[in-house]
Amino acid sequence: MNNIKTICTKCKKKPAVFFRKYSGEKLCKKCFLVSVENRIKSTISRFKMFKEDDRIAVGVSGGKDSVVLLYALNKIEEKFPKSELIAITIDEGIKGYREGSLKIARKISRLLAIEHVVFSFKDFFDYTLDQIVEKTLNSDLKLAPCTFCGVLRRKALNLAAREVHADKLAMAHNLDDESQTILINLLRGDVERLARLEPAQFFVHPKFVPRVKPLLEVPENEVTFYAYLRELDFFSNPCPYAQYALRGDIKDFLNKMEEKRPGTKFTILNTHLKLLPILKQAFRKKISLRECKICGEPTPHEICKACELLQKLKRL
Ligand code: SF4
Ligand code: ZN
């Protein structure tokens, strides 16, 4: 904030350090931190994400979102002594990138005295992401690295969460990620995916670890500012493959819209939430889970997306 003399609109005592454009609030450090934590708590209870004795696996990449999620959940879960947190990291095998973020994931877990387990693409799928990119770049398989990475990571996270006997898997998707994903699926015309995109996925299948997004209603800039105020270390180098992603264009577009019309990202999220019951009803058969004919893992399709991609890869 430029004008440091502006007083916090909440406590009306301390100087404001953050201007929340979409609500008009000007917040001091303490009120900002409390409001972000309260937002996370209210998202957790709004979507009934946890039970008080849940063993919660938290996907921690070392980026700001996952570091903030682990820190905030640790704070919130202190009041629930029967619950337990465990940090899991998926090492995709991206040379010169993942090593640094892994270090941060280890550091924050140690700092909070939370058990941390690392799983890798190589162990689960026999390939690192670098090897996959090398194989596909000069081939006819016109698939971006992020397509492989996203599909394989989703499957790896479920395998990992099951391996650590978690009841829930907490993911660090923030409001920006979610509104981008909604728009991407709209632009791709992937209505089925929109029907599966939920704040808390409680698909009934014994092999599926329910997945929740406690940061869903926290905008990305607030996650970053929270990390800064709490002096949390996070990894911010961009992934070398990010240039291939459609997400970057959508992100720029949404940020411009938000600047002009504050609250746009929340509107996109809330519109999707209103449509969700109708979408789920319309696609209930297509989004229910069965077992992949190849690997036996839960999937809405006959063959899971990961096996489909790995088969294509093997044929190269
Ligand atoms: Fe994976 Fe793409 Fe993210 Fe890199 S940018 S970690 S390749 S999804
Ligand atoms: Zn499969």
PDB file of C-alpha atoms in Angstrom, residues 94-303:
ATOM      1  CA  ILE A  94      12.635 -32.125 -14.122  1.00  0.00           C
ATOM      2  CA  LYS A  95      16.349 -31.488 -13.957  1.00  0.00           C
ATOM      3  CA  GLY A  96      17.492 -28.146 -12.564  1.00  0.00           C
ATOM      4  CA  TYR A  97      14.000 -27.373 -11.273  1.00  0.00           C
ATOM      5  CA  ARG A  98      12.578 -29.969  -8.922  1.00  0.00           C
ATOM      6  CA  GLU A  99      15.741 -30.265  -6.776  1.00  0.00           C
ATOM      7  CA  GLY A 100      15.352 -26.690  -5.480  1.00  0.00           C
ATOM      8  CA  SER A 101      11.660 -26.994  -4.704  1.00  0.00           C
ATOM      9  CA  LEU A 102      12.217 -30.343  -2.981  1.00  0.00           C
ATOM     10  CA  LYS A 103      14.680 -28.680  -0.643  1.00  0.00           C
ATOM     11  CA  ILE A 104      12.034 -26.117   0.355  1.00  0.00           C
ATOM     12  CA  ALA A 105       9.390 -28.833   0.829  1.00  0.00           C
ATOM     13  CA  ARG A 106      11.794 -30.667   3.157  1.00  0.00           C
ATOM     14  CA  LYS A 107      12.614 -27.473   5.039  1.00  0.00           C
ATOM     15  CA  ILE A 108       9.017 -26.418   5.771  1.00  0.00           C
ATOM     16  CA  SER A 109       8.075 -29.969   6.814  1.00  0.00           C
ATOM     17  CA  ARG A 110      11.018 -30.118   9.201  1.00  0.00           C
ATOM     18  CA  LEU A 111      10.207 -26.660  10.580  1.00  0.00           C
ATOM     19  CA  LEU A 112       6.651 -27.743  11.383  1.00  0.00           C
ATOM     20  CA  ALA A 113       7.743 -31.226  12.547  1.00  0.00           C
ATOM     21  CA  ILE A 114       5.559 -32.899   9.918  1.00  0.00           C
ATOM     22  CA  GLU A 115       6.561 -36.200   8.311  1.00  0.00           C
ATOM     23  CA  HIS A 116       7.545 -35.736   4.647  1.00  0.00           C
ATOM     24  CA  VAL A 117       7.617 -38.449   1.992  1.00  0.00           C
ATOM     25  CA  VAL A 118       8.844 -38.085  -1.596  1.00  0.00           C
ATOM     26  CA  PHE A 119       7.509 -40.195  -4.494  1.00  0.00           C
ATOM     27  CA  SER A 120       8.714 -40.040  -8.074  1.00  0.00           C
ATOM     28  CA  PHE A 121       7.371 -40.429 -11.607  1.00  0.00           C
ATOM     29  CA  LYS A 122      10.347 -42.706 -12.266  1.00  0.00           C
ATOM     30  CA  ASP A 123       9.264 -45.132  -9.514  1.00  0.00           C
ATOM     31  CA  PHE A 124       5.586 -45.073 -10.444  1.00  0.00           C
ATOM     32  CA  PHE A 125       5.800 -44.941 -14.240  1.00  0.00           C
ATOM     33  CA  ASP A 126       9.409 -45.870 -15.205  1.00  0.00           C
ATOM     34  CA  TYR A 127       9.991 -42.473 -16.824  1.00  0.00           C
ATOM     35  CA  THR A 128      11.034 -39.056 -15.557  1.00  0.00           C
ATOM     36  CA  LEU A 129       9.192 -36.103 -17.127  1.00  0.00           C
ATOM     37  CA  ASP A 130      12.471 -35.108 -18.831  1.00  0.00           C
ATOM     38  CA  GLN A 131      12.654 -38.550 -20.468  1.00  0.00           C
ATOM     39  CA  ILE A 132       9.041 -38.240 -21.605  1.00  0.00           C
ATOM     40  CA  VAL A 133       9.677 -34.799 -23.124  1.00  0.00           C
ATOM     41  CA  GLU A 134      12.795 -36.079 -24.884  1.00  0.00           C
ATOM     42  CA  LYS A 135      10.823 -38.967 -26.353  1.00  0.00           C
ATOM     43  CA  THR A 136       7.865 -36.858 -27.489  1.00  0.00           C
ATOM     44  CA  LEU A 137       9.453 -33.602 -28.687  1.00  0.00           C
ATOM     45  CA  ASN A 138      10.628 -34.964 -32.016  1.00  0.00           C
ATOM     46  CA  SER A 139       7.715 -37.313 -32.496  1.00  0.00           C
ATOM     47  CA  ASP A 140       4.229 -37.063 -34.004  1.00  0.00           C
ATOM     48  CA  LEU A 141       2.709 -37.098 -30.525  1.00  0.00           C
ATOM     49  CA  LYS A 142       1.650 -33.479 -30.278  1.00  0.00           C
ATOM     50  CA  LEU A 143       1.156 -33.313 -26.540  1.00  0.00           C
ATOM     51  CA  ALA A 144       2.581 -30.599 -24.306  1.00  0.00           C
ATOM     52  CA  PRO A 145       4.784 -31.625 -21.351  1.00  0.00           C
ATOM     53  CA  CYS A 146       2.139 -30.198 -18.989  1.00  0.00           C
ATOM     54  CA  THR A 147      -0.452 -32.647 -20.344  1.00  0.00           C
ATOM     55  CA  PHE A 148       1.728 -35.610 -19.329  1.00  0.00           C
ATOM     56  CA  CYS A 149       2.785 -33.914 -16.124  1.00  0.00           C
ATOM     57  CA  GLY A 150      -0.772 -33.061 -15.025  1.00  0.00           C
ATOM     58  CA  VAL A 151      -2.263 -36.471 -15.801  1.00  0.00           C
ATOM     59  CA  LEU A 152       0.610 -38.451 -14.278  1.00  0.00           C
ATOM     60  CA  ARG A 153       0.828 -36.202 -11.203  1.00  0.00           C
ATOM     61  CA  ARG A 154      -2.888 -36.649 -10.501  1.00  0.00           C
ATOM     62  CA  LYS A 155      -2.469 -40.403 -10.549  1.00  0.00           C
ATOM     63  CA  ALA A 156       0.816 -40.307  -8.599  1.00  0.00           C
ATOM     64  CA  LEU A 157      -0.773 -38.197  -5.867  1.00  0.00           C
ATOM     65  CA  ASN A 158      -3.575 -40.698  -5.394  1.00  0.00           C
ATOM     66  CA  LEU A 159      -1.103 -43.612  -5.275  1.00  0.00           C
ATOM     67  CA  ALA A 160       1.088 -41.684  -2.830  1.00  0.00           C
ATOM     68  CA  ALA A 161      -1.812 -40.666  -0.576  1.00  0.00           C
ATOM     69  CA  ARG A 162      -2.929 -44.283  -0.443  1.00  0.00           C
ATOM     70  CA  GLU A 163       0.575 -45.463   0.316  1.00  0.00           C
ATOM     71  CA  VAL A 164       0.782 -43.186   3.372  1.00  0.00           C
ATOM     72  CA  HIS A 165      -2.715 -44.350   4.453  1.00  0.00           C
ATOM     73  CA  ALA A 166      -4.267 -40.900   4.191  1.00  0.00           C
ATOM     74  CA  ASP A 167      -8.011 -40.343   4.612  1.00  0.00           C
ATOM     75  CA  LYS A 168      -7.877 -37.102   2.599  1.00  0.00           C
ATOM     76  CA  LEU A 169      -5.553 -35.476   0.124  1.00  0.00           C
ATOM     77  CA  ALA A 170      -5.283 -31.683   0.474  1.00  0.00           C
ATOM     78  CA  MET A 171      -4.221 -29.812  -2.646  1.00  0.00           C
ATOM     79  CA  ALA A 172      -2.950 -26.234  -2.762  1.00  0.00           C
ATOM     80  CA  HIS A 173      -5.138 -24.911  -5.601  1.00  0.00           C
ATOM     81  CA  ASN A 174      -5.968 -21.255  -4.955  1.00  0.00           C
ATOM     82  CA  LEU A 175      -8.780 -19.108  -6.374  1.00  0.00           C
ATOM     83  CA  ASP A 176      -6.690 -18.134  -9.423  1.00  0.00           C
ATOM     84  CA  ASP A 177      -5.868 -21.781 -10.259  1.00  0.00           C
ATOM     85  CA  GLU A 178      -9.489 -22.812  -9.953  1.00  0.00           C
ATOM     86  CA  SER A 179     -10.936 -19.939 -11.995  1.00  0.00           C
ATOM     87  CA  GLN A 180      -8.282 -20.592 -14.670  1.00  0.00           C
ATOM     88  CA  THR A 181      -9.158 -24.302 -14.768  1.00  0.00           C
ATOM     89  CA  ILE A 182     -12.872 -23.497 -15.122  1.00  0.00           C
ATOM     90  CA  LEU A 183     -12.161 -21.168 -18.039  1.00  0.00           C
ATOM     91  CA  ILE A 184      -9.714 -23.580 -19.705  1.00  0.00           C
ATOM     92  CA  ASN A 185     -12.325 -26.354 -19.632  1.00  0.00           C
ATOM     93  CA  LEU A 186     -14.947 -23.974 -21.001  1.00  0.00           C
ATOM     94  CA  LEU A 187     -12.637 -22.968 -23.855  1.00  0.00           C
ATOM     95  CA  ARG A 188     -11.883 -26.607 -24.581  1.00  0.00           C
ATOM     96  CA  GLY A 189     -15.578 -27.490 -24.400  1.00  0.00           C
ATOM     97  CA  ASP A 190     -14.765 -30.138 -21.806  1.00  0.00           C
ATOM     98  CA  VAL A 191     -18.064 -30.121 -19.889  1.00  0.00           C
ATOM     99  CA  GLU A 192     -17.382 -33.538 -18.353  1.00  0.00           C
ATOM    100  CA  ARG A 193     -14.244 -32.203 -16.712  1.00  0.00           C
ATOM    101  CA  LEU A 194     -16.266 -29.232 -15.415  1.00  0.00           C
ATOM    102  CA  ALA A 195     -18.671 -31.706 -13.817  1.00  0.00           C
ATOM    103  CA  ARG A 196     -15.744 -33.404 -12.037  1.00  0.00           C
ATOM    104  CA  LEU A 197     -14.112 -30.173 -10.866  1.00  0.00           C
ATOM    105  CA  GLU A 198     -15.154 -29.856  -7.251  1.00  0.00           C
ATOM    106  CA  PRO A 199     -13.887 -28.082  -4.123  1.00  0.00           C
ATOM    107  CA  ALA A 200     -14.006 -31.456  -2.379  1.00  0.00           C
ATOM    108  CA  GLN A 201     -14.074 -34.655  -4.419  1.00  0.00           C
ATOM    109  CA  PHE A 202     -15.629 -37.427  -2.417  1.00  0.00           C
ATOM    110  CA  PHE A 203     -16.035 -39.975  -5.223  1.00  0.00           C
ATOM    111  CA  VAL A 204     -17.043 -43.245  -3.695  1.00  0.00           C
ATOM    112  CA  HIS A 205     -14.374 -45.713  -4.681  1.00  0.00           C
ATOM    113  CA  PRO A 206     -12.193 -47.662  -2.268  1.00  0.00           C
ATOM    114  CA  LYS A 207      -9.032 -46.783  -4.212  1.00  0.00           C
ATOM    115  CA  PHE A 208      -9.735 -43.058  -4.475  1.00  0.00           C
ATOM    116  CA  VAL A 209      -8.442 -40.834  -1.676  1.00  0.00           C
ATOM    117  CA  PRO A 210     -10.919 -37.929  -1.377  1.00  0.00           C
ATOM    118  CA  ARG A 211      -9.337 -34.721  -2.587  1.00  0.00           C
ATOM    119  CA  VAL A 212      -9.940 -31.264  -1.100  1.00  0.00           C
ATOM    120  CA  LYS A 213      -8.837 -27.701  -1.885  1.00  0.00           C
ATOM    121  CA  PRO A 214      -8.743 -25.583   1.299  1.00  0.00           C
ATOM    122  CA  LEU A 215      -7.176 -22.547  -0.494  1.00  0.00           C
ATOM    123  CA  LEU A 216      -9.975 -22.456  -3.045  1.00  0.00           C
ATOM    124  CA  GLU A 217     -11.291 -19.072  -1.899  1.00  0.00           C
ATOM    125  CA  VAL A 218      -7.919 -17.378  -1.376  1.00  0.00           C
ATOM    126  CA  PRO A 219      -6.646 -15.324  -4.333  1.00  0.00           C
ATOM    127  CA  GLU A 220      -3.066 -15.972  -5.423  1.00  0.00           C
ATOM    128  CA  ASN A 221      -1.775 -12.508  -4.467  1.00  0.00           C
ATOM    129  CA  GLU A 222      -3.093 -13.052  -0.927  1.00  0.00           C
ATOM    130  CA  VAL A 223      -1.322 -16.418  -0.709  1.00  0.00           C
ATOM    131  CA  THR A 224       1.922 -14.708  -1.747  1.00  0.00           C
ATOM    132  CA  PHE A 225       1.447 -11.850   0.718  1.00  0.00           C
ATOM    133  CA  TYR A 226       0.608 -14.305   3.502  1.00  0.00           C
ATOM    134  CA  ALA A 227       3.870 -16.199   2.826  1.00  0.00           C
ATOM    135  CA  TYR A 228       5.768 -12.912   2.826  1.00  0.00           C
ATOM    136  CA  LEU A 229       4.264 -11.685   6.114  1.00  0.00           C
ATOM    137  CA  ARG A 230       4.857 -15.054   7.793  1.00  0.00           C
ATOM    138  CA  GLU A 231       8.407 -15.058   6.375  1.00  0.00           C
ATOM    139  CA  LEU A 232       7.909 -18.472   4.773  1.00  0.00           C
ATOM    140  CA  ASP A 233      10.513 -19.600   2.266  1.00  0.00           C
ATOM    141  CA  PHE A 234       9.125 -20.822  -1.025  1.00  0.00           C
ATOM    142  CA  PHE A 235      10.413 -21.831  -4.435  1.00  0.00           C
ATOM    143  CA  SER A 236       9.508 -19.383  -7.181  1.00  0.00           C
ATOM    144  CA  ASN A 237      11.595 -20.363 -10.224  1.00  0.00           C
ATOM    145  CA  PRO A 238       9.359 -21.133 -13.193  1.00  0.00           C
ATOM    146  CA  CYS A 239       9.249 -24.669 -14.558  1.00  0.00           C
ATOM    147  CA  PRO A 240      11.221 -24.893 -17.834  1.00  0.00           C
ATOM    148  CA  TYR A 241       8.182 -26.443 -19.548  1.00  0.00           C
ATOM    149  CA  ALA A 242       5.678 -23.762 -18.422  1.00  0.00           C
ATOM    150  CA  GLN A 243       6.097 -21.882 -21.736  1.00  0.00           C
ATOM    151  CA  TYR A 244       4.123 -24.606 -23.491  1.00  0.00           C
ATOM    152  CA  ALA A 245       1.050 -24.149 -21.302  1.00  0.00           C
ATOM    153  CA  LEU A 246      -2.288 -22.582 -22.320  1.00  0.00           C
ATOM    154  CA  ARG A 247      -2.762 -21.665 -18.665  1.00  0.00           C
ATOM    155  CA  GLY A 248      -0.347 -18.727 -18.998  1.00  0.00           C
ATOM    156  CA  ASP A 249      -2.600 -16.933 -21.521  1.00  0.00           C
ATOM    157  CA  ILE A 250      -5.694 -17.514 -19.405  1.00  0.00           C
ATOM    158  CA  LYS A 251      -3.871 -16.287 -16.316  1.00  0.00           C
ATOM    159  CA  ASP A 252      -2.900 -13.001 -18.034  1.00  0.00           C
ATOM    160  CA  PHE A 253      -6.454 -12.547 -19.302  1.00  0.00           C
ATOM    161  CA  LEU A 254      -8.021 -13.168 -15.891  1.00  0.00           C
ATOM    162  CA  ASN A 255      -5.577 -10.837 -14.153  1.00  0.00           C
ATOM    163  CA  LYS A 256      -6.500  -8.062 -16.594  1.00  0.00           C
ATOM    164  CA  MET A 257     -10.208  -8.699 -16.001  1.00  0.00           C
ATOM    165  CA  GLU A 258      -9.726  -8.730 -12.228  1.00  0.00           C
ATOM    166  CA  GLU A 259      -7.845  -5.426 -12.411  1.00  0.00           C
ATOM    167  CA  LYS A 260     -10.692  -3.797 -14.347  1.00  0.00           C
ATOM    168  CA  ARG A 261     -13.547  -5.576 -12.592  1.00  0.00           C
ATOM    169  CA  PRO A 262     -12.471  -6.679  -9.105  1.00  0.00           C
ATOM    170  CA  GLY A 263     -14.228  -9.872  -8.030  1.00  0.00           C
ATOM    171  CA  THR A 264     -14.205 -11.524 -11.479  1.00  0.00           C
ATOM    172  CA  LYS A 265     -12.348 -14.622 -10.229  1.00  0.00           C
ATOM    173  CA  PHE A 266     -14.834 -15.127  -7.393  1.00  0.00           C
ATOM    174  CA  THR A 267     -17.713 -14.706  -9.857  1.00  0.00           C
ATOM    175  CA  ILE A 268     -16.282 -17.442 -12.101  1.00  0.00           C
ATOM    176  CA  LEU A 269     -15.840 -19.779  -9.116  1.00  0.00           C
ATOM    177  CA  ASN A 270     -19.322 -19.101  -7.734  1.00  0.00           C
ATOM    178  CA  THR A 271     -20.980 -19.484 -11.134  1.00  0.00           C
ATOM    179  CA  HIS A 272     -19.329 -22.874 -11.509  1.00  0.00           C
ATOM    180  CA  LEU A 273     -20.419 -23.857  -7.990  1.00  0.00           C
ATOM    181  CA  LYS A 274     -24.026 -22.945  -8.876  1.00  0.00           C
ATOM    182  CA  LEU A 275     -23.880 -24.999 -12.076  1.00  0.00           C
ATOM    183  CA  LEU A 276     -22.154 -27.954 -10.442  1.00  0.00           C
ATOM    184  CA  PRO A 277     -25.233 -29.833  -9.136  1.00  0.00           C
ATOM    185  CA  ILE A 278     -26.810 -29.638 -12.613  1.00  0.00           C
ATOM    186  CA  LEU A 279     -23.585 -30.745 -14.321  1.00  0.00           C
ATOM    187  CA  LYS A 280     -23.088 -33.624 -11.882  1.00  0.00           C
ATOM    188  CA  GLN A 281     -26.627 -34.798 -12.409  1.00  0.00           C
ATOM    189  CA  ALA A 282     -26.301 -34.616 -16.208  1.00  0.00           C
ATOM    190  CA  PHE A 283     -22.961 -36.461 -16.272  1.00  0.00           C
ATOM    191  CA  ARG A 284     -23.442 -38.754 -13.278  1.00  0.00           C
ATOM    192  CA  LYS A 285     -22.778 -41.915 -15.285  1.00  0.00           C
ATOM    193  CA  LYS A 286     -19.706 -40.538 -17.003  1.00  0.00           C
ATOM    194  CA  ILE A 287     -18.111 -39.194 -13.839  1.00  0.00           C
ATOM    195  CA  SER A 288     -18.595 -42.211 -11.599  1.00  0.00           C
ATOM    196  CA  LEU A 289     -15.413 -44.181 -11.034  1.00  0.00           C
ATOM    197  CA  ARG A 290     -14.541 -47.715 -12.096  1.00  0.00           C
ATOM    198  CA  GLU A 291     -11.190 -49.535 -12.353  1.00  0.00           C
ATOM    199  CA  CYS A 292      -8.771 -49.038 -15.254  1.00  0.00           C
ATOM    200  CA  LYS A 293      -8.501 -52.201 -17.333  1.00  0.00           C
ATOM    201  CA  ILE A 294      -4.719 -51.898 -17.400  1.00  0.00           C
ATOM    202  CA  CYS A 295      -3.584 -50.685 -13.977  1.00  0.00           C
ATOM    203  CA  GLY A 296      -6.718 -51.179 -11.853  1.00  0.00           C
ATOM    204  CA  GLU A 297      -6.665 -47.592 -10.581  1.00  0.00           C
ATOM    205  CA  PRO A 298      -9.904 -45.590 -10.274  1.00  0.00           C
ATOM    206  CA  THR A 299     -10.957 -43.723 -13.420  1.00  0.00           C
ATOM    207  CA  PRO A 300     -14.172 -42.524 -15.070  1.00  0.00           C
ATOM    208  CA  HIS A 301     -12.990 -44.186 -18.321  1.00  0.00           C
ATOM    209  CA  GLU A 302     -12.348 -47.756 -19.425  1.00  0.00           C
ATOM    210  CA  ILE A 303      -8.611 -47.059 -19.462  1.00  0.00           C
TER     211      ILE A 303
END
